């Protein structure tokens, strides 16, 4: 049995159209998330000798520093199985930049509910910025498997209402 030319054409069209629509849709989603929602891959913000993290500024003094009105910097180290600092307090409406690295193995830096999702690699400085508009307590979790007590590695961000 011979199919008519029109049927073959329709079958072809049914395959061709999705093969164009799918990549176009993906490109659109990528553009919207990158430029609309401000989601970017965290870039390398510098390098640090992994064996000298504790002696290298700013990681020799881990903590939260106010760097401007409503702007904070968290200078953070990660090590098995903790973060320093392990509690970060900022007022609502703060823009917080995490400047972090690892002293030993690969760790994660993940704050659900905020735009923070990065890897902390030994020898590399990670810089990621997020805005905290809603008061509350946000967990800060290691989401890269880093050994036997990986699941106990966490800290918290406490966003306090402005008085
Ligand atoms: Cu650190 Cu998992």
mmCIF file of N, CA and C in Angstrom, residues 59-151:
data_model
loop_
_atom_site.group_PDB
_atom_site.id
_atom_site.type_symbol
_atom_site.label_atom_id
_atom_site.label_comp_id
_atom_site.label_asym_id
_atom_site.label_seq_id
_atom_site.Cartn_x
_atom_site.Cartn_y
_atom_site.Cartn_z
ATOM 1 N N UNK A 59 39.456 35.250 55.246
ATOM 2 C CA UNK A 59 39.034 34.017 55.919
ATOM 3 C C UNK A 59 39.721 33.813 57.268
ATOM 4 N N UNK A 60 40.712 34.672 57.588
ATOM 5 C CA UNK A 60 41.331 34.592 58.903
ATOM 6 C C UNK A 60 40.375 35.118 59.979
ATOM 7 N N UNK A 61 39.373 35.911 59.537
ATOM 8 C CA UNK A 61 38.375 36.420 60.494
ATOM 9 C C UNK A 61 36.972 36.180 59.949
ATOM 10 N N UNK A 62 36.514 34.931 60.008
ATOM 11 C CA UNK A 62 35.176 34.652 59.477
ATOM 12 C C UNK A 62 34.112 35.396 60.272
ATOM 13 N N UNK A 63 33.084 35.874 59.599
ATOM 14 C CA UNK A 63 32.013 36.583 60.295
ATOM 15 C C UNK A 63 31.179 37.404 59.334
ATOM 16 N N UNK A 64 30.259 38.163 59.905
ATOM 17 C CA UNK A 64 29.361 39.003 59.123
ATOM 18 C C UNK A 64 29.808 40.448 59.283
ATOM 19 N N UNK A 65 29.979 41.145 58.176
ATOM 20 C CA UNK A 65 30.443 42.525 58.216
ATOM 21 C C UNK A 65 29.467 43.380 57.413
ATOM 22 N N UNK A 66 29.061 44.508 57.997
ATOM 23 C CA UNK A 66 28.212 45.441 57.246
ATOM 24 C C UNK A 66 29.105 46.267 56.332
ATOM 25 N N UNK A 67 28.803 46.277 55.050
ATOM 26 C CA UNK A 67 29.670 46.981 54.102
ATOM 27 C C UNK A 67 28.989 48.209 53.503
ATOM 28 N N UNK A 68 27.732 48.458 53.904
ATOM 29 C CA UNK A 68 27.011 49.625 53.405
ATOM 30 C C UNK A 68 25.617 49.592 53.988
ATOM 31 N N UNK A 69 24.781 50.616 53.650
ATOM 32 C CA UNK A 69 23.417 50.597 54.173
ATOM 33 C C UNK A 69 22.644 49.393 53.609
ATOM 34 N N UNK A 70 22.239 48.486 54.479
ATOM 35 C CA UNK A 70 21.490 47.302 54.043
ATOM 36 C C UNK A 70 22.315 46.268 53.310
ATOM 37 N N UNK A 71 23.636 46.431 53.342
ATOM 38 C CA UNK A 71 24.495 45.479 52.616
ATOM 39 C C UNK A 71 25.463 44.808 53.586
ATOM 40 N N UNK A 72 25.503 43.502 53.484
ATOM 41 C CA UNK A 72 26.351 42.715 54.382
ATOM 42 C C UNK A 72 27.212 41.749 53.590
ATOM 43 N N UNK A 73 28.353 41.450 54.169
ATOM 44 C CA UNK A 73 29.244 40.467 53.587
ATOM 45 C C UNK A 73 29.452 39.366 54.617
ATOM 46 N N UNK A 74 29.306 38.123 54.191
ATOM 47 C CA UNK A 74 29.584 37.000 55.073
ATOM 48 C C UNK A 74 30.885 36.376 54.606
ATOM 49 N N UNK A 75 31.895 36.488 55.432
ATOM 50 C CA UNK A 75 33.184 35.879 55.111
ATOM 51 C C UNK A 75 33.192 34.518 55.773
ATOM 52 N N UNK A 76 33.146 33.502 54.964
ATOM 53 C CA UNK A 76 32.798 32.187 55.482
ATOM 54 C C UNK A 76 33.788 31.107 55.066
ATOM 55 N N UNK A 77 34.111 30.259 56.021
ATOM 56 C CA UNK A 77 34.884 29.076 55.680
ATOM 57 C C UNK A 77 34.010 27.852 55.923
ATOM 58 N N UNK A 78 34.291 26.816 55.163
ATOM 59 C CA UNK A 78 33.598 25.544 55.376
ATOM 60 C C UNK A 78 34.671 24.498 55.607
ATOM 61 N N UNK A 79 34.364 23.588 56.482
ATOM 62 C CA UNK A 79 35.305 22.524 56.808
ATOM 63 C C UNK A 79 34.486 21.349 57.317
ATOM 64 N N UNK A 80 35.079 20.148 57.302
ATOM 65 C CA UNK A 80 34.289 19.014 57.782
ATOM 66 C C UNK A 80 34.024 19.207 59.278
ATOM 67 N N UNK A 81 32.812 19.261 59.751
ATOM 68 C CA UNK A 81 31.538 19.325 59.080
ATOM 69 C C UNK A 81 30.817 20.520 59.648
ATOM 70 N N UNK A 82 31.350 21.693 59.335
ATOM 71 C CA UNK A 82 30.751 22.914 59.880
ATOM 72 C C UNK A 82 31.052 24.115 58.986
ATOM 73 N N UNK A 83 30.360 25.200 59.303
ATOM 74 C CA UNK A 83 30.623 26.481 58.660
ATOM 75 C C UNK A 83 31.067 27.459 59.730
ATOM 76 N N UNK A 84 31.925 28.371 59.360
ATOM 77 C CA UNK A 84 32.241 29.480 60.251
ATOM 78 C C UNK A 84 32.013 30.769 59.451
ATOM 79 N N UNK A 85 31.111 31.655 59.906
ATOM 80 C CA UNK A 85 30.253 31.542 61.091
ATOM 81 C C UNK A 85 29.122 30.539 60.847
ATOM 82 N N UNK A 86 28.546 30.031 61.940
ATOM 83 C CA UNK A 86 27.439 29.094 61.750
ATOM 84 C C UNK A 86 26.080 29.724 62.046
ATOM 85 N N UNK A 87 26.119 31.021 62.379
ATOM 86 C CA UNK A 87 24.864 31.754 62.536
ATOM 87 C C UNK A 87 25.062 33.154 61.976
ATOM 88 N N UNK A 88 24.196 33.533 61.062
ATOM 89 C CA UNK A 88 24.300 34.829 60.397
ATOM 90 C C UNK A 88 23.022 35.606 60.683
ATOM 91 N N UNK A 89 23.168 36.786 61.285
ATOM 92 C CA UNK A 89 21.993 37.609 61.594
ATOM 93 C C UNK A 89 22.028 38.895 60.785
ATOM 94 N N UNK A 90 20.956 39.134 60.047
ATOM 95 C CA UNK A 90 20.835 40.373 59.287
ATOM 96 C C UNK A 90 19.393 40.869 59.399
ATOM 97 N N UNK A 91 19.174 42.191 59.242
ATOM 98 C CA UNK A 91 17.788 42.691 59.247
ATOM 99 C C UNK A 91 17.096 42.425 57.910
ATOM 100 N N UNK A 92 15.782 42.456 57.907
ATOM 101 C CA UNK A 92 15.034 42.238 56.658
ATOM 102 C C UNK A 92 15.408 43.299 55.624
ATOM 103 N N UNK A 93 15.344 42.920 54.375
ATOM 104 C CA UNK A 93 15.677 43.831 53.285
ATOM 105 C C UNK A 93 17.162 43.917 53.026
ATOM 106 N N UNK A 94 17.926 43.022 53.645
ATOM 107 C CA UNK A 94 19.382 43.072 53.469
ATOM 108 C C UNK A 94 19.812 42.344 52.205
ATOM 109 N N UNK A 95 20.865 42.883 51.607
ATOM 110 C CA UNK A 95 21.529 42.191 50.511
ATOM 111 C C UNK A 95 22.796 41.592 51.095
ATOM 112 N N UNK A 96 22.893 40.290 50.989
ATOM 113 C CA UNK A 96 23.995 39.580 51.632
ATOM 114 C C UNK A 96 24.863 38.910 50.580
ATOM 115 N N UNK A 97 26.154 39.211 50.629
ATOM 116 C CA UNK A 97 27.105 38.557 49.730
ATOM 117 C C UNK A 97 27.913 37.553 50.530
ATOM 118 N N UNK A 98 27.839 36.320 50.122
ATOM 119 C CA UNK A 98 28.628 35.263 50.756
ATOM 120 C C UNK A 98 29.953 35.156 50.007
ATOM 121 N N UNK A 99 31.040 35.282 50.743
ATOM 122 C CA UNK A 99 32.372 35.068 50.181
ATOM 123 C C UNK A 99 32.915 33.870 50.940
ATOM 124 N N UNK A 100 33.020 32.758 50.260
ATOM 125 C CA UNK A 100 33.264 31.522 50.985
ATOM 126 C C UNK A 100 34.253 30.625 50.262
ATOM 127 N N UNK A 101 34.874 29.762 51.043
ATOM 128 C CA UNK A 101 35.762 28.760 50.472
ATOM 129 C C UNK A 101 35.770 27.538 51.386
ATOM 130 N N UNK A 102 36.502 26.527 50.961
ATOM 131 C CA UNK A 102 36.599 25.306 51.749
ATOM 132 C C UNK A 102 38.024 25.123 52.239
ATOM 133 N N UNK A 103 38.141 24.592 53.459
ATOM 134 C CA UNK A 103 39.474 24.314 54.012
ATOM 135 C C UNK A 103 39.937 22.906 53.666
ATOM 136 N N UNK A 104 39.008 22.049 53.226
ATOM 137 C CA UNK A 104 39.410 20.659 53.006
ATOM 138 C C UNK A 104 38.828 20.069 51.709
ATOM 139 N N UNK A 105 37.606 19.573 51.780
ATOM 140 C CA UNK A 105 37.037 18.907 50.612
ATOM 141 C C UNK A 105 35.938 19.769 50.003
ATOM 142 N N UNK A 106 35.289 19.273 48.981
ATOM 143 C CA UNK A 106 34.216 20.026 48.332
ATOM 144 C C UNK A 106 32.992 20.031 49.242
ATOM 145 N N UNK A 107 32.489 21.235 49.524
ATOM 146 C CA UNK A 107 31.253 21.389 50.283
ATOM 147 C C UNK A 107 30.254 22.152 49.429
ATOM 148 N N UNK A 108 29.036 22.214 49.928
ATOM 149 C CA UNK A 108 27.993 22.959 49.235
ATOM 150 C C UNK A 108 27.569 24.155 50.053
ATOM 151 N N UNK A 109 26.927 25.095 49.388
ATOM 152 C CA UNK A 109 26.383 26.284 50.054
ATOM 153 C C UNK A 109 25.004 26.502 49.458
ATOM 154 N N UNK A 110 24.004 26.104 50.225
ATOM 155 C CA UNK A 110 22.641 26.106 49.700
ATOM 156 C C UNK A 110 21.714 26.715 50.737
ATOM 157 N N UNK A 111 20.993 27.751 50.337
ATOM 158 C CA UNK A 111 19.994 28.352 51.218
ATOM 159 C C UNK A 111 18.637 28.240 50.522
ATOM 160 N N UNK A 112 17.832 27.246 50.898
ATOM 161 C CA UNK A 112 16.517 27.118 50.282
ATOM 162 C C UNK A 112 15.687 28.372 50.559
ATOM 163 N N UNK A 113 14.986 28.839 49.567
ATOM 164 C CA UNK A 113 14.161 30.034 49.735
ATOM 165 C C UNK A 113 14.904 31.311 49.390
ATOM 166 N N UNK A 114 16.212 31.203 49.152
ATOM 167 C CA UNK A 114 16.991 32.362 48.716
ATOM 168 C C UNK A 114 17.771 31.929 47.463
ATOM 169 N N UNK A 115 18.290 32.908 46.759
ATOM 170 C CA UNK A 115 18.994 32.590 45.513
ATOM 171 C C UNK A 115 20.456 32.235 45.812
ATOM 172 N N UNK A 116 20.661 31.207 46.646
ATOM 173 C CA UNK A 116 22.007 30.788 47.022
ATOM 174 C C UNK A 116 22.123 29.282 46.793
ATOM 175 N N UNK A 117 22.951 28.917 45.834
ATOM 176 C CA UNK A 117 23.149 27.505 45.520
ATOM 177 C C UNK A 117 24.502 27.411 44.831
ATOM 178 N N UNK A 118 25.538 27.079 45.600
ATOM 179 C CA UNK A 118 26.886 27.103 45.037
ATOM 180 C C UNK A 118 27.719 25.966 45.607
ATOM 181 N N UNK A 119 28.842 25.728 44.983
ATOM 182 C CA UNK A 119 29.797 24.746 45.481
ATOM 183 C C UNK A 119 30.964 25.485 46.105
ATOM 184 N N UNK A 120 31.497 24.925 47.172
ATOM 185 C CA UNK A 120 32.688 25.491 47.808
ATOM 186 C C UNK A 120 33.842 24.525 47.545
ATOM 187 N N UNK A 121 34.790 25.000 46.744
ATOM 188 C CA UNK A 121 35.888 24.132 46.337
ATOM 189 C C UNK A 121 37.175 24.571 47.004
ATOM 190 N N UNK A 122 37.980 23.618 47.465
ATOM 191 C CA UNK A 122 39.268 24.001 48.041
ATOM 192 C C UNK A 122 40.108 24.747 47.002
ATOM 193 N N UNK A 123 40.669 25.861 47.416
ATOM 194 C CA UNK A 123 41.513 26.636 46.501
ATOM 195 C C UNK A 123 40.768 27.673 45.702
ATOM 196 N N UNK A 124 39.453 27.676 45.827
ATOM 197 C CA UNK A 124 38.653 28.590 45.018
ATOM 198 C C UNK A 124 37.723 29.402 45.911
ATOM 199 N N UNK A 125 37.566 30.681 45.590
ATOM 200 C CA UNK A 125 36.671 31.532 46.370
ATOM 201 C C UNK A 125 35.347 31.647 45.623
ATOM 202 N N UNK A 126 34.268 31.393 46.335
ATOM 203 C CA UNK A 126 32.929 31.484 45.764
ATOM 204 C C UNK A 126 32.285 32.753 46.275
ATOM 205 N N UNK A 127 31.630 33.472 45.375
ATOM 206 C CA UNK A 127 30.965 34.710 45.750
ATOM 207 C C UNK A 127 29.538 34.635 45.237
ATOM 208 N N UNK A 128 28.586 34.774 46.128
ATOM 209 C CA UNK A 128 27.189 34.701 45.699
ATOM 210 C C UNK A 128 26.365 35.671 46.544
ATOM 211 N N UNK A 129 25.472 36.392 45.885
ATOM 212 C CA UNK A 129 24.711 37.451 46.549
ATOM 213 C C UNK A 129 23.224 37.135 46.539
ATOM 214 N N UNK A 130 22.571 37.403 47.656
ATOM 215 C CA UNK A 130 21.122 37.181 47.739
ATOM 216 C C UNK A 130 20.498 38.277 48.581
ATOM 217 N N UNK A 131 19.217 38.534 48.314
ATOM 218 C CA UNK A 131 18.488 39.521 49.083
ATOM 219 C C UNK A 131 17.504 38.808 49.994
ATOM 220 N N UNK A 132 17.440 39.250 51.250
ATOM 221 C CA UNK A 132 16.532 38.619 52.210
ATOM 222 C C UNK A 132 15.458 39.624 52.620
ATOM 223 N N UNK A 133 14.291 39.480 52.031
ATOM 224 C CA UNK A 133 13.195 40.420 52.295
ATOM 225 C C UNK A 133 12.231 39.917 53.353
ATOM 226 N N UNK A 134 12.195 38.602 53.535
ATOM 227 C CA UNK A 134 11.235 38.030 54.475
ATOM 228 C C UNK A 134 11.931 37.636 55.769
ATOM 229 N N UNK A 135 11.373 38.087 56.881
ATOM 230 C CA UNK A 135 11.944 37.714 58.178
ATOM 231 C C UNK A 135 11.758 36.227 58.425
ATOM 232 N N UNK A 136 12.698 35.669 59.161
ATOM 233 C CA UNK A 136 12.588 34.247 59.482
ATOM 234 C C UNK A 136 13.942 33.601 59.563
ATOM 235 N N UNK A 137 13.899 32.294 59.763
ATOM 236 C CA UNK A 137 15.140 31.548 59.881
ATOM 237 C C UNK A 137 15.314 30.674 58.648
ATOM 238 N N UNK A 138 16.431 30.876 57.982
ATOM 239 C CA UNK A 138 16.714 30.103 56.775
ATOM 240 C C UNK A 138 17.828 29.116 57.077
ATOM 241 N N UNK A 139 17.631 27.844 56.748
ATOM 242 C CA UNK A 139 18.750 26.921 56.923
ATOM 243 C C UNK A 139 19.782 27.146 55.823
ATOM 244 N N UNK A 140 21.035 26.960 56.156
ATOM 245 C CA UNK A 140 22.124 27.030 55.182
ATOM 246 C C UNK A 140 22.755 25.640 55.197
ATOM 247 N N UNK A 141 22.654 24.942 54.094
ATOM 248 C CA UNK A 141 22.974 23.523 54.088
ATOM 249 C C UNK A 141 24.132 23.181 53.165
ATOM 250 N N UNK A 142 24.857 22.135 53.558
ATOM 251 C CA UNK A 142 25.855 21.562 52.673
ATOM 252 C C UNK A 142 25.135 20.536 51.806
ATOM 253 N N UNK A 143 25.169 20.749 50.506
ATOM 254 C CA UNK A 143 24.476 19.811 49.616
ATOM 255 C C UNK A 143 25.442 19.125 48.644
ATOM 256 N N UNK A 144 26.694 18.997 49.107
ATOM 257 C CA UNK A 144 27.672 18.194 48.368
ATOM 258 C C UNK A 144 28.177 17.154 49.358
ATOM 259 N N UNK A 145 28.093 15.903 48.993
ATOM 260 C CA UNK A 145 28.496 14.867 49.935
ATOM 261 C C UNK A 145 29.974 15.047 50.317
ATOM 262 N N UNK A 146 30.246 15.173 51.626
ATOM 263 C CA UNK A 146 31.598 15.517 52.058
ATOM 264 C C UNK A 146 32.095 14.588 53.158
ATOM 265 N N UNK A 147 31.506 13.410 53.255
ATOM 266 C CA UNK A 147 32.002 12.458 54.241
ATOM 267 C C UNK A 147 30.918 11.979 55.178
ATOM 268 N N UNK A 148 31.347 11.249 56.178
ATOM 269 C CA UNK A 148 30.444 10.481 57.042
ATOM 270 C C UNK A 148 29.430 11.359 57.780
ATOM 271 N N UNK A 149 29.797 12.588 58.131
ATOM 272 C CA UNK A 149 28.866 13.444 58.880
ATOM 273 C C UNK A 149 28.336 14.593 58.023
ATOM 274 N N UNK A 150 28.334 14.385 56.719
ATOM 275 C CA UNK A 150 27.818 15.388 55.772
ATOM 276 C C UNK A 150 26.442 15.918 56.178
ATOM 277 N N UNK A 151 25.571 15.003 56.610
ATOM 278 C CA UNK A 151 24.190 15.383 56.932
ATOM 279 C C UNK A 151 24.092 16.280 58.164
#
